[in-house]
Short mmCIF file of C-alpha atoms in Angstrom, two decimals:
data_model
loop_
_atom_site.label_atom_id
_atom_site.label_comp_id
_atom_site.label_asym_id
_atom_site.label_seq_id
_atom_site.Cartn_x
_atom_site.Cartn_y
_atom_site.Cartn_z
CA MET A 149 -86.52 -44.11 -23.15
CA LYS A 150 -89.02 -44.25 -20.30
CA ASP A 151 -86.37 -42.82 -17.95
CA TYR A 152 -85.83 -39.85 -20.30
CA ILE A 153 -89.55 -39.11 -20.55
CA GLU A 154 -90.02 -39.33 -16.78
CA SER A 155 -87.08 -36.98 -16.24
CA TYR A 156 -88.64 -34.55 -18.71
CA HIS A 157 -92.00 -34.65 -16.96
CA MET A 158 -90.34 -33.78 -13.63
CA PHE A 159 -89.80 -30.27 -15.00
CA PHE A 160 -93.46 -29.80 -15.95
CA PRO A 161 -95.52 -27.51 -13.69
CA ASP A 162 -98.16 -30.23 -13.17
CA LYS A 163 -99.63 -33.40 -14.70
CA LYS A 164 -102.28 -31.49 -16.68
CA PHE A 165 -99.46 -29.87 -18.61
CA ARG A 166 -98.76 -33.18 -20.35
CA PHE A 167 -102.33 -33.34 -21.66
CA LEU A 168 -102.07 -29.76 -22.95
CA LEU A 169 -98.68 -30.26 -24.57
CA TYR A 170 -99.17 -33.68 -26.17
CA LEU A 171 -102.82 -33.51 -27.18
CA VAL A 172 -104.45 -30.09 -26.93
CA TYR A 173 -101.54 -28.28 -28.55
CA PRO A 174 -101.55 -30.08 -31.94
CA LEU A 175 -105.33 -30.40 -32.05
CA ALA A 176 -105.74 -26.71 -31.27
CA VAL A 177 -103.40 -25.74 -34.13
CA TRP A 178 -105.36 -27.86 -36.60
CA ALA A 179 -108.64 -26.48 -35.27
CA LEU A 180 -107.42 -22.91 -35.74
CA LEU A 181 -106.28 -23.69 -39.27
CA TYR A 182 -109.69 -25.21 -40.08
CA ILE A 183 -111.42 -22.05 -38.84
CA GLU A 184 -108.98 -19.92 -40.87
CA SER A 185 -109.67 -22.01 -43.99
CA ILE A 186 -113.29 -20.90 -43.83
CA PHE A 187 -112.28 -17.28 -44.33
CA PHE A 188 -109.15 -17.70 -46.45
CA ASP A 189 -108.78 -19.81 -49.58
CA GLY A 190 -105.12 -20.64 -49.98
CA SER A 191 -102.90 -23.49 -48.82
CA PHE A 192 -99.85 -21.16 -48.58
CA ILE A 193 -101.54 -18.95 -46.02
CA LEU A 194 -102.61 -21.90 -43.88
CA VAL A 195 -99.35 -23.77 -43.87
CA PHE A 196 -97.35 -20.68 -43.03
CA THR A 197 -99.83 -19.85 -40.30
CA ALA A 198 -99.21 -23.29 -38.82
CA ALA A 199 -95.47 -22.59 -38.78
CA GLU A 200 -95.97 -19.26 -37.01
CA ILE A 201 -98.27 -20.77 -34.41
CA ILE A 202 -95.74 -23.54 -33.66
CA ILE A 203 -92.98 -21.00 -33.06
CA ALA A 204 -95.20 -18.95 -30.74
CA VAL A 205 -96.49 -21.96 -28.78
CA GLU A 206 -93.12 -23.68 -28.42
CA CYS A 207 -91.50 -20.52 -27.10
CA LEU A 208 -94.25 -19.87 -24.57
CA VAL A 209 -94.39 -23.54 -23.55
CA ASP A 210 -90.70 -23.38 -22.72
CA PHE A 211 -91.43 -20.71 -20.13
CA PHE A 212 -93.19 -23.31 -17.99
CA ILE A 213 -90.35 -25.87 -18.36
CA PHE A 214 -86.89 -24.33 -18.71
CA ALA A 215 -87.27 -20.57 -18.22
CA GLY A 216 -84.22 -19.09 -16.50
CA TYR A 217 -82.09 -22.23 -16.74
CA ALA A 218 -79.32 -20.50 -18.73
CA ARG A 219 -78.78 -18.11 -15.82
CA LYS A 220 -76.35 -19.06 -13.13
CA VAL A 221 -78.68 -17.79 -10.44
CA SER A 222 -82.21 -19.06 -10.93
CA SER A 223 -84.94 -19.99 -8.50
CA ARG A 224 -86.62 -22.48 -10.81
CA ASN A 225 -87.23 -26.00 -9.41
CA GLU A 226 -85.24 -25.58 -6.23
CA TYR A 227 -86.50 -28.93 -4.97
CA LEU A 228 -84.91 -30.75 -7.95
CA LYS A 229 -81.57 -29.09 -7.34
CA THR A 230 -81.34 -30.77 -3.95
CA SER A 231 -81.09 -34.14 -5.70
CA VAL A 232 -77.65 -35.64 -6.34
CA LYS A 233 -78.99 -36.73 -9.73
CA TYR A 234 -80.08 -33.21 -10.70
CA THR A 235 -77.63 -32.71 -13.57
CA GLN A 236 -78.41 -36.16 -14.98
CA LEU A 237 -82.15 -35.44 -14.76
CA LEU A 238 -81.71 -32.13 -16.55
CA LYS A 239 -79.62 -33.64 -19.34
CA LYS A 240 -82.26 -36.31 -19.99
CA ALA A 241 -85.00 -33.73 -19.80
CA VAL A 242 -83.30 -31.40 -22.28
CA LEU A 243 -82.69 -34.23 -24.74
CA SER A 244 -86.30 -35.30 -24.40
CA ASP A 245 -87.42 -31.74 -24.96
CA ILE A 246 -85.39 -31.54 -28.16
CA THR A 247 -86.84 -34.80 -29.42
CA ARG A 248 -90.38 -33.86 -28.47
CA ARG A 249 -90.09 -30.51 -30.24
CA ILE A 250 -88.82 -32.13 -33.42
CA LEU A 251 -91.64 -34.70 -33.40
CA SER A 252 -94.29 -32.06 -32.70
CA THR A 253 -93.04 -29.78 -35.45
CA VAL A 254 -92.78 -32.58 -38.00
CA LEU A 255 -96.22 -33.97 -37.10
CA ILE A 256 -98.14 -30.69 -37.17
CA ILE A 257 -96.56 -29.32 -40.35
CA SER A 258 -96.52 -32.66 -42.19
CA VAL A 259 -100.22 -33.36 -41.53
CA THR A 260 -101.13 -29.78 -42.41
CA ALA A 261 -99.06 -29.91 -45.61
CA ALA A 262 -100.44 -33.30 -46.60
CA VAL A 263 -104.07 -32.14 -46.19
CA LEU A 264 -103.35 -28.97 -48.13
CA LYS A 265 -101.27 -30.84 -50.75
CA VAL A 266 -98.26 -28.58 -50.26
CA GLN A 267 -95.04 -29.30 -52.17
CA LEU A 268 -92.49 -31.49 -50.39
CA LYS A 269 -89.67 -28.95 -50.65
CA LEU A 270 -91.84 -26.32 -49.02
CA THR A 271 -92.88 -28.73 -46.27
CA ILE A 272 -89.25 -29.59 -45.53
CA TYR A 273 -88.31 -25.90 -45.56
CA LEU A 274 -91.06 -25.06 -43.09
CA ILE A 275 -90.05 -27.81 -40.66
CA ILE A 276 -86.41 -26.80 -40.70
CA SER A 277 -87.04 -23.04 -40.64
CA VAL A 278 -89.47 -23.35 -37.74
CA TYR A 279 -87.02 -25.38 -35.73
CA PHE A 280 -84.22 -22.98 -36.50
CA PHE A 281 -86.20 -19.94 -35.32
CA ILE A 282 -87.30 -21.77 -32.17
CA THR A 283 -83.65 -22.73 -31.47
CA VAL A 284 -82.56 -19.14 -31.92
CA ALA A 285 -85.33 -17.98 -29.61
CA LEU A 286 -84.57 -20.45 -26.79
CA PHE A 287 -80.90 -19.54 -27.00
CA GLY A 288 -81.87 -16.15 -25.57
CA LEU A 289 -85.16 -16.82 -23.83
CA ARG A 290 -83.76 -19.23 -21.26
CA PHE A 291 -81.77 -16.39 -19.71
CA PHE A 292 -85.11 -14.95 -18.53
CA ASP A 293 -87.53 -16.32 -15.99
CA PHE A 294 -90.40 -13.82 -16.28
CA PHE A 295 -93.30 -14.14 -18.70
CA ALA A 296 -93.19 -10.63 -20.10
CA ALA A 297 -89.73 -11.23 -21.65
CA TYR A 298 -90.84 -14.53 -23.17
CA ASN A 299 -93.99 -12.91 -24.58
CA PHE A 300 -92.20 -9.88 -26.01
CA ILE A 301 -89.34 -11.84 -27.63
CA THR A 302 -91.78 -14.42 -29.03
CA ILE A 303 -93.83 -11.70 -30.73
CA ILE A 304 -90.67 -10.14 -32.22
CA LEU A 305 -89.47 -13.53 -33.42
CA VAL A 306 -92.76 -14.39 -35.16
CA MET A 307 -92.68 -11.03 -36.93
CA LEU A 308 -89.11 -11.69 -38.08
CA TYR A 309 -90.13 -15.14 -39.28
CA ILE A 310 -92.92 -13.64 -41.37
CA GLY A 311 -90.47 -11.16 -42.95
CA PHE A 312 -87.95 -13.94 -43.52
CA ASN A 313 -90.53 -16.05 -45.32
CA VAL A 314 -91.56 -13.17 -47.56
CA PHE A 315 -87.93 -12.89 -48.67
CA ILE A 316 -87.52 -16.66 -49.24
CA LEU A 317 -90.79 -16.86 -51.18
CA ASP A 318 -89.75 -13.93 -53.36
CA LYS A 319 -86.37 -15.51 -54.15
CA ASN A 320 -87.78 -19.06 -54.32
CA ILE A 321 -84.67 -20.54 -52.62
CA PHE A 322 -86.26 -23.21 -50.40
CA ILE A 323 -83.69 -25.97 -50.88
CA ILE A 324 -80.47 -24.06 -50.26
CA THR A 325 -82.08 -22.17 -47.39
CA SER A 326 -83.20 -25.46 -45.81
CA ILE A 327 -79.68 -26.84 -45.96
CA ILE A 328 -78.12 -23.70 -44.41
CA LEU A 329 -80.74 -23.50 -41.66
CA PHE A 330 -80.38 -27.18 -40.88
CA ILE A 331 -76.62 -26.81 -40.34
CA LEU A 332 -77.06 -23.62 -38.30
CA SER A 333 -79.77 -25.31 -36.17
CA LEU A 334 -77.41 -28.14 -35.27
CA LEU A 335 -74.59 -25.74 -34.38
CA LEU A 336 -76.82 -23.50 -32.30
CA LEU A 337 -78.38 -26.50 -30.55
CA LEU A 338 -75.00 -27.92 -29.61
CA LEU A 339 -73.73 -24.51 -28.43
CA HIS A 340 -76.85 -23.75 -26.41
CA THR A 341 -76.86 -27.21 -24.79
CA LYS A 342 -73.21 -26.85 -23.88
CA ILE A 343 -73.74 -23.42 -22.30
CA LEU A 344 -76.87 -24.61 -20.47
CA PHE A 345 -75.20 -27.65 -18.93
CA ARG A 346 -72.10 -25.63 -17.98
CA VAL A 347 -74.18 -22.99 -16.20
CA VAL A 348 -76.27 -25.61 -14.38
CA LYS A 349 -73.16 -27.54 -13.33
CA GLU A 350 -71.52 -24.36 -11.95
CA GLU A 351 -74.73 -23.43 -10.10
CA TYR A 352 -75.08 -26.93 -8.70
CA TYR A 353 -71.56 -27.08 -7.29
CA ASP A 354 -71.71 -23.53 -5.97
#
């Protein structure tokens, strides 16, 4: 496990990034929700806000770690590509990234939902739906290595997520939607990982 985490950290821009990602990120989300709770009285608003913030942050965070890695020609982390263990490092880093994102999403939404006493089915739906939208976003975002694209696509995705939730709330179909999104998330995750590793392998040997 330590080897996987160390491999993941090698793709971070600097050591301060760990502090921001592991500590500041979740605390900042909860702080923003607390401030919002002063002006808005409603657990639904707060818990959905948490979900939207997670999507935005996770997409923008990825820019500093794996932006451009789905492209065959990318200038990211050239020094790592000189290592004979580069592909192994990347595989471990990607797996660690997937695990970290799951844990972060579950932690932030679960704590928020517990404090707000949100129903379990809604909590599960939010965790799965957030991860699905992030997975969809990264599937396309990692073909870009400039911030403007990440920022624009992230904004569009959050807006789509808001509209999607309005529809699900209106139909009250949390359980079936959660199941469908869970399956789609797994399929997209496997497909994206396969494409990513294939591109990196081709780039490495070229």
